[in-house]
Each structure stands twice: as structure tokens, then as C-alpha cells.
PDB file of C-alpha atoms in Angstrom:
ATOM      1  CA  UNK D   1     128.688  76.999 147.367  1.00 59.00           C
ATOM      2  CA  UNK D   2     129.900  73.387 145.730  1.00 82.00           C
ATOM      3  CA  UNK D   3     127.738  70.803 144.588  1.00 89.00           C
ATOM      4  CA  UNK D   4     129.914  67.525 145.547  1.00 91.00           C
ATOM      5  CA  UNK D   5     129.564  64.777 143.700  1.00 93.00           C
ATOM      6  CA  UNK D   6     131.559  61.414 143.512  1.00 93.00           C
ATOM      7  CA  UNK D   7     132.483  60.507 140.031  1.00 95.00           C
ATOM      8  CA  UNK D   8     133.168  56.982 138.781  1.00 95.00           C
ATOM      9  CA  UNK D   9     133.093  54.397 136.096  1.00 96.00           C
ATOM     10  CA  UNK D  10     132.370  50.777 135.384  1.00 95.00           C
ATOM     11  CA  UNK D  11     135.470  48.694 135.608  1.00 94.00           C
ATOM     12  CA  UNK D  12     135.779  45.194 133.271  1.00 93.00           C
ATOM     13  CA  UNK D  13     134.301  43.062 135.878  1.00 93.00           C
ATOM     14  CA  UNK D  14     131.501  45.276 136.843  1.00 90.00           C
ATOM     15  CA  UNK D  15     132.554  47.061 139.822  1.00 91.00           C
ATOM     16  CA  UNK D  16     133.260  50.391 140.694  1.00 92.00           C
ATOM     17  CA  UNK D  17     136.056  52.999 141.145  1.00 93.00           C
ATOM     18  CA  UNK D  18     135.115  56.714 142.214  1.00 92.00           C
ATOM     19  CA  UNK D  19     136.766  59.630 143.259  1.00 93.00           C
ATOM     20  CA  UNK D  20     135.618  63.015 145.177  1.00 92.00           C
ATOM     21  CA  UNK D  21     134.387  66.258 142.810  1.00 94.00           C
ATOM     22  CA  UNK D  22     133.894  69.341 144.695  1.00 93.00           C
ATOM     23  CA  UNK D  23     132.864  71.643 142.325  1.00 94.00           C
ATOM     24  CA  UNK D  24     129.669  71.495 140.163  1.00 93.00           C
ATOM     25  CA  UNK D  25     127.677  67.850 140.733  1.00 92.00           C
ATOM     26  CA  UNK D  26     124.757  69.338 139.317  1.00 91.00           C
ATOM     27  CA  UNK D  27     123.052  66.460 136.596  1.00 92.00           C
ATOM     28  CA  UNK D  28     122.526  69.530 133.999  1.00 90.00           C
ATOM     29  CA  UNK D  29     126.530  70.415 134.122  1.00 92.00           C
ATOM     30  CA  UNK D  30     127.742  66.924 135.006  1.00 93.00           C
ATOM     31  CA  UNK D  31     125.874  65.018 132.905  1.00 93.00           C
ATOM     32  CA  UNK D  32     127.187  66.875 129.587  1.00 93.00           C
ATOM     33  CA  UNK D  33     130.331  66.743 130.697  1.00 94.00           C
ATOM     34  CA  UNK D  34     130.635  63.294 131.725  1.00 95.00           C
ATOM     35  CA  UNK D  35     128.994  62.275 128.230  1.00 93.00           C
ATOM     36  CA  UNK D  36     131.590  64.081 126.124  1.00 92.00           C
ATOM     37  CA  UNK D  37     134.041  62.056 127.851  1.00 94.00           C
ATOM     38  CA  UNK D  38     135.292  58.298 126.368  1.00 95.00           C
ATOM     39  CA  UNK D  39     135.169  55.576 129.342  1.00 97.00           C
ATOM     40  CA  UNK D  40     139.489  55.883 128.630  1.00 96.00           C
ATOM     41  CA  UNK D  41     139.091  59.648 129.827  1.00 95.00           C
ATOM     42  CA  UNK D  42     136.883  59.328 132.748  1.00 96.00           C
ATOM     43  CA  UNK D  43     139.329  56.117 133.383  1.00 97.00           C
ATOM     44  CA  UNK D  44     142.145  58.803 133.674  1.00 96.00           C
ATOM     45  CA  UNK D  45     140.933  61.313 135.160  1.00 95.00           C
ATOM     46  CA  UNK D  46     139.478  59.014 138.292  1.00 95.00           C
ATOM     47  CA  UNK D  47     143.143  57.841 138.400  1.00 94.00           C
ATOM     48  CA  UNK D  48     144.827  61.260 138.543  1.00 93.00           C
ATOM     49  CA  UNK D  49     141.780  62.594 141.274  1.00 93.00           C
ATOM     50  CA  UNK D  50     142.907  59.804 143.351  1.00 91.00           C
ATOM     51  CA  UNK D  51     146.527  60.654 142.841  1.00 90.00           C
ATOM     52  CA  UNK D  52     146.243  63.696 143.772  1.00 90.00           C
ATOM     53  CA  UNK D  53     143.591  63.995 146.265  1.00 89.00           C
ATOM     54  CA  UNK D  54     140.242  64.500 144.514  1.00 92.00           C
ATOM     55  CA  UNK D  55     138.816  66.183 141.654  1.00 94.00           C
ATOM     56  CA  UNK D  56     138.209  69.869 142.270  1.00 94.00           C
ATOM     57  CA  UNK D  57     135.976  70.443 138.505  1.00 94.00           C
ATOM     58  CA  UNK D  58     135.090  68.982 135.244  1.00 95.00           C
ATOM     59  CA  UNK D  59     134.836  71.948 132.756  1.00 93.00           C
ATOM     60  CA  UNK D  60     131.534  71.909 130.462  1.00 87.00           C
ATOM     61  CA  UNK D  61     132.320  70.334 126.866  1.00 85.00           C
ATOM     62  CA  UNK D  62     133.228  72.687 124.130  1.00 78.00           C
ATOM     63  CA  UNK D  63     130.491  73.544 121.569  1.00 74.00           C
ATOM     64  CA  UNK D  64     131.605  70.770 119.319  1.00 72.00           C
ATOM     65  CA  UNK D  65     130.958  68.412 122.127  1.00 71.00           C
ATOM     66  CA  UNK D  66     134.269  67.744 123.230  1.00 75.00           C
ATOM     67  CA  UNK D  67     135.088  67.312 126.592  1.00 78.00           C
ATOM     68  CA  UNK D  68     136.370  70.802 128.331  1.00 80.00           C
ATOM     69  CA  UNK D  69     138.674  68.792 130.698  1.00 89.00           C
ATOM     70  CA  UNK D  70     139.182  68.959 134.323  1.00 93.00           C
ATOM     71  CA  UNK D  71     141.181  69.836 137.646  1.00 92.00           C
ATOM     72  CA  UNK D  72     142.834  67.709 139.843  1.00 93.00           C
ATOM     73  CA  UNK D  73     143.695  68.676 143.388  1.00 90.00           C
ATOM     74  CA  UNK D  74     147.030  68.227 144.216  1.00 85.00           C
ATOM     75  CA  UNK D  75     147.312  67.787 148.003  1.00 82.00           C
ATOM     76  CA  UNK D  76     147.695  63.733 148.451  1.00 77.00           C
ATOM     77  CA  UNK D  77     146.079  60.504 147.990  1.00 75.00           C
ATOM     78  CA  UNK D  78     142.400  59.651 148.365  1.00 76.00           C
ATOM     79  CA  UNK D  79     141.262  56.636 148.608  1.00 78.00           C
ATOM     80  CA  UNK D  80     138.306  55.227 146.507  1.00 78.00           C
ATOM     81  CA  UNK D  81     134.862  54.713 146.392  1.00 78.00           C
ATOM     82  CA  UNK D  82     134.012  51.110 145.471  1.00 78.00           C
ATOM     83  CA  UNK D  83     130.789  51.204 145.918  1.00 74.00           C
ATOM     84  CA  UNK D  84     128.065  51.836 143.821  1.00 65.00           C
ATOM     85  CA  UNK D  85     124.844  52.929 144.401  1.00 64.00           C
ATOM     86  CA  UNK D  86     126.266  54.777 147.392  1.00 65.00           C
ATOM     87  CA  UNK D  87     126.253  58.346 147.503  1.00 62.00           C
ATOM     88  CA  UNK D  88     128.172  59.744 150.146  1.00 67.00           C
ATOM     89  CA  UNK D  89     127.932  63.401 148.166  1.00 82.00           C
ATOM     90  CA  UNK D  90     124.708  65.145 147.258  1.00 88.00           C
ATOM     91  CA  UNK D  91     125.190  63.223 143.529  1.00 92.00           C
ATOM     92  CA  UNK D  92     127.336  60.287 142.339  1.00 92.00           C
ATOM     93  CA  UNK D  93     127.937  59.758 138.713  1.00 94.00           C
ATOM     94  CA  UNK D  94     129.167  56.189 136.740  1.00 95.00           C
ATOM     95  CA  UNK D  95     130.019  55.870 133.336  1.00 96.00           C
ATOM     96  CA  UNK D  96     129.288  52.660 132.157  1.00 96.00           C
ATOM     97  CA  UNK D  97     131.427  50.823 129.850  1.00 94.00           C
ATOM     98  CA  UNK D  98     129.079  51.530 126.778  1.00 95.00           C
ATOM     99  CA  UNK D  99     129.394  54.908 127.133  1.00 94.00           C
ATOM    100  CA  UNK D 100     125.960  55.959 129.361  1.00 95.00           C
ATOM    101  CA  UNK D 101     126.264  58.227 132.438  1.00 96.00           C
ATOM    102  CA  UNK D 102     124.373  57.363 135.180  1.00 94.00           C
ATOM    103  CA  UNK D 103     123.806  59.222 138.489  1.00 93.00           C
ATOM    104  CA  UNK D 104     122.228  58.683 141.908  1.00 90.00           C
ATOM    105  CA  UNK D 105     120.832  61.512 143.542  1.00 86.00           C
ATOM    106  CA  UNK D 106     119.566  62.962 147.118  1.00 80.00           C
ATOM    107  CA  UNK D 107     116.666  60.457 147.233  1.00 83.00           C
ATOM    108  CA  UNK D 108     118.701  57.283 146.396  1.00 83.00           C
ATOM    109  CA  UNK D 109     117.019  56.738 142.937  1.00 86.00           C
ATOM    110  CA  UNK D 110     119.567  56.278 139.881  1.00 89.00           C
ATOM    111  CA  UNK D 111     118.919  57.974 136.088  1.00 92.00           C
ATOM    112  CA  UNK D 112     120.882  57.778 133.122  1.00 93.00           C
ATOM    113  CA  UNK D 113     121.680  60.964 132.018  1.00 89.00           C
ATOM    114  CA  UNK D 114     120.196  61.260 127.960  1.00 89.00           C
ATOM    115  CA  UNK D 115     122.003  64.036 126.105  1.00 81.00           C
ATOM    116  CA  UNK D 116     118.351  64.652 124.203  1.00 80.00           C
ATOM    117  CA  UNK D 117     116.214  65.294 127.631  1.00 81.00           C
ATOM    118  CA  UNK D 118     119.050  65.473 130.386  1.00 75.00           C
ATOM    119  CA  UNK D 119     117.755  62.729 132.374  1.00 73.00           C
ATOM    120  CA  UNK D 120     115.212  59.577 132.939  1.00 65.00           C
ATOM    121  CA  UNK D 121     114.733  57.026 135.516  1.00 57.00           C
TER     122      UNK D 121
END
């Protein structure tokens, strides 16, 4: 079973561009891997998901903390989420220019995801 997620970042003006993740939008596997990622990456990898129809997984970071990378579906365009708080997926997920992940989950609350404690609202 997939935990869907929506998976975004902060643009320069404040707003927000997200893309569809199908696979693992849990906080305690998202979270990690969205934190081992530079704004630049998550940038890029929103871009290609929208390219090519979504994001089907990020992988979990390596054990030096690197990000483990991701898959891209490759059936068409999707068009994006601009909206944020909305969470039209059981989670959705921004990282914020600064480099902090935060998420929104089932009952419309957002947390920042803290690499010492997971999360805190």
C-alpha cells in the first residue's frame, strides 16, 4: 500500500511548487530524505516529477547522510500544486529556502521535521 504525499519547496517569492509522490509519505522516511536534500535538489527533482508525471519514490539517504535519490514517473505532464498548506495526499512536504522540511499531515496541522527528534509542531 503507498503512502502519497505531495512534495514541494519554497520558491524566491514565497510561494509554492509541488508535485505528486506515490510511494513512501511517511514523516519518519520522508523527512530524512527530504533533509539530506539541498533546496537546488528538491528544486530538480519537483521539476523532473512534473516533467514526467509525478514522483513515484525518494530513496532514504545513505549512511553518510547523503541523499539516496529518487524516481520519476515517466508517463506525461502533471500539473502543480501551488498551494500550500493544502494537502490533497495523506502528507505534503515543503522545503523551505533555509533548508527546514516542513509537512502537513491528516489533521491539517504543519511540523517541521528536526533530524534530532523527527518532528515538532
Amino acid at each position: 500500500m503507498a503512502t502519497r504525499s505531495t512534495i514541494g519547496y519554497e520558491t524566491a517569492d514565497g510561494d509554492y511548487v509541488g508535485v505528486y509522490c506515490h510511494y513512501d509519505g511517511y514523516p519518519s522516511h520522508m523527512g530524512p530524505a527530504l533533509h539530506a536534500m539541498l533546496h537546488a535538489d528538491v528544486v530538480i527533482m519537483v521539476s523532473k516529477g512534473l516533467a514526467g508525471g509525478g514522483i513515484r519514490t525518494v530513496f532514504s539517504p545513505d549512511n553518510e547522510g547523503r541523499h539516496g535519490g529518487y524516481e520519476v514517473f515517466n508517463d506525461g505532464s502533471r500539473d502543480p500544486d501551488t498551494e500550500w498548506p493544502r494537502r490533497p495526499e495523506e502528507y505534503a512536504y515543503r522545503k523551505r529556502w533555509d533548508g527546514r522540511v516542513e509537512f502537513i499531515d491528516s489533521t491539517n496541522n504543519v511540523y517541521e521535521w528536526l533530524p534530532e527528534i523527527g518532528y515538532q509542531d
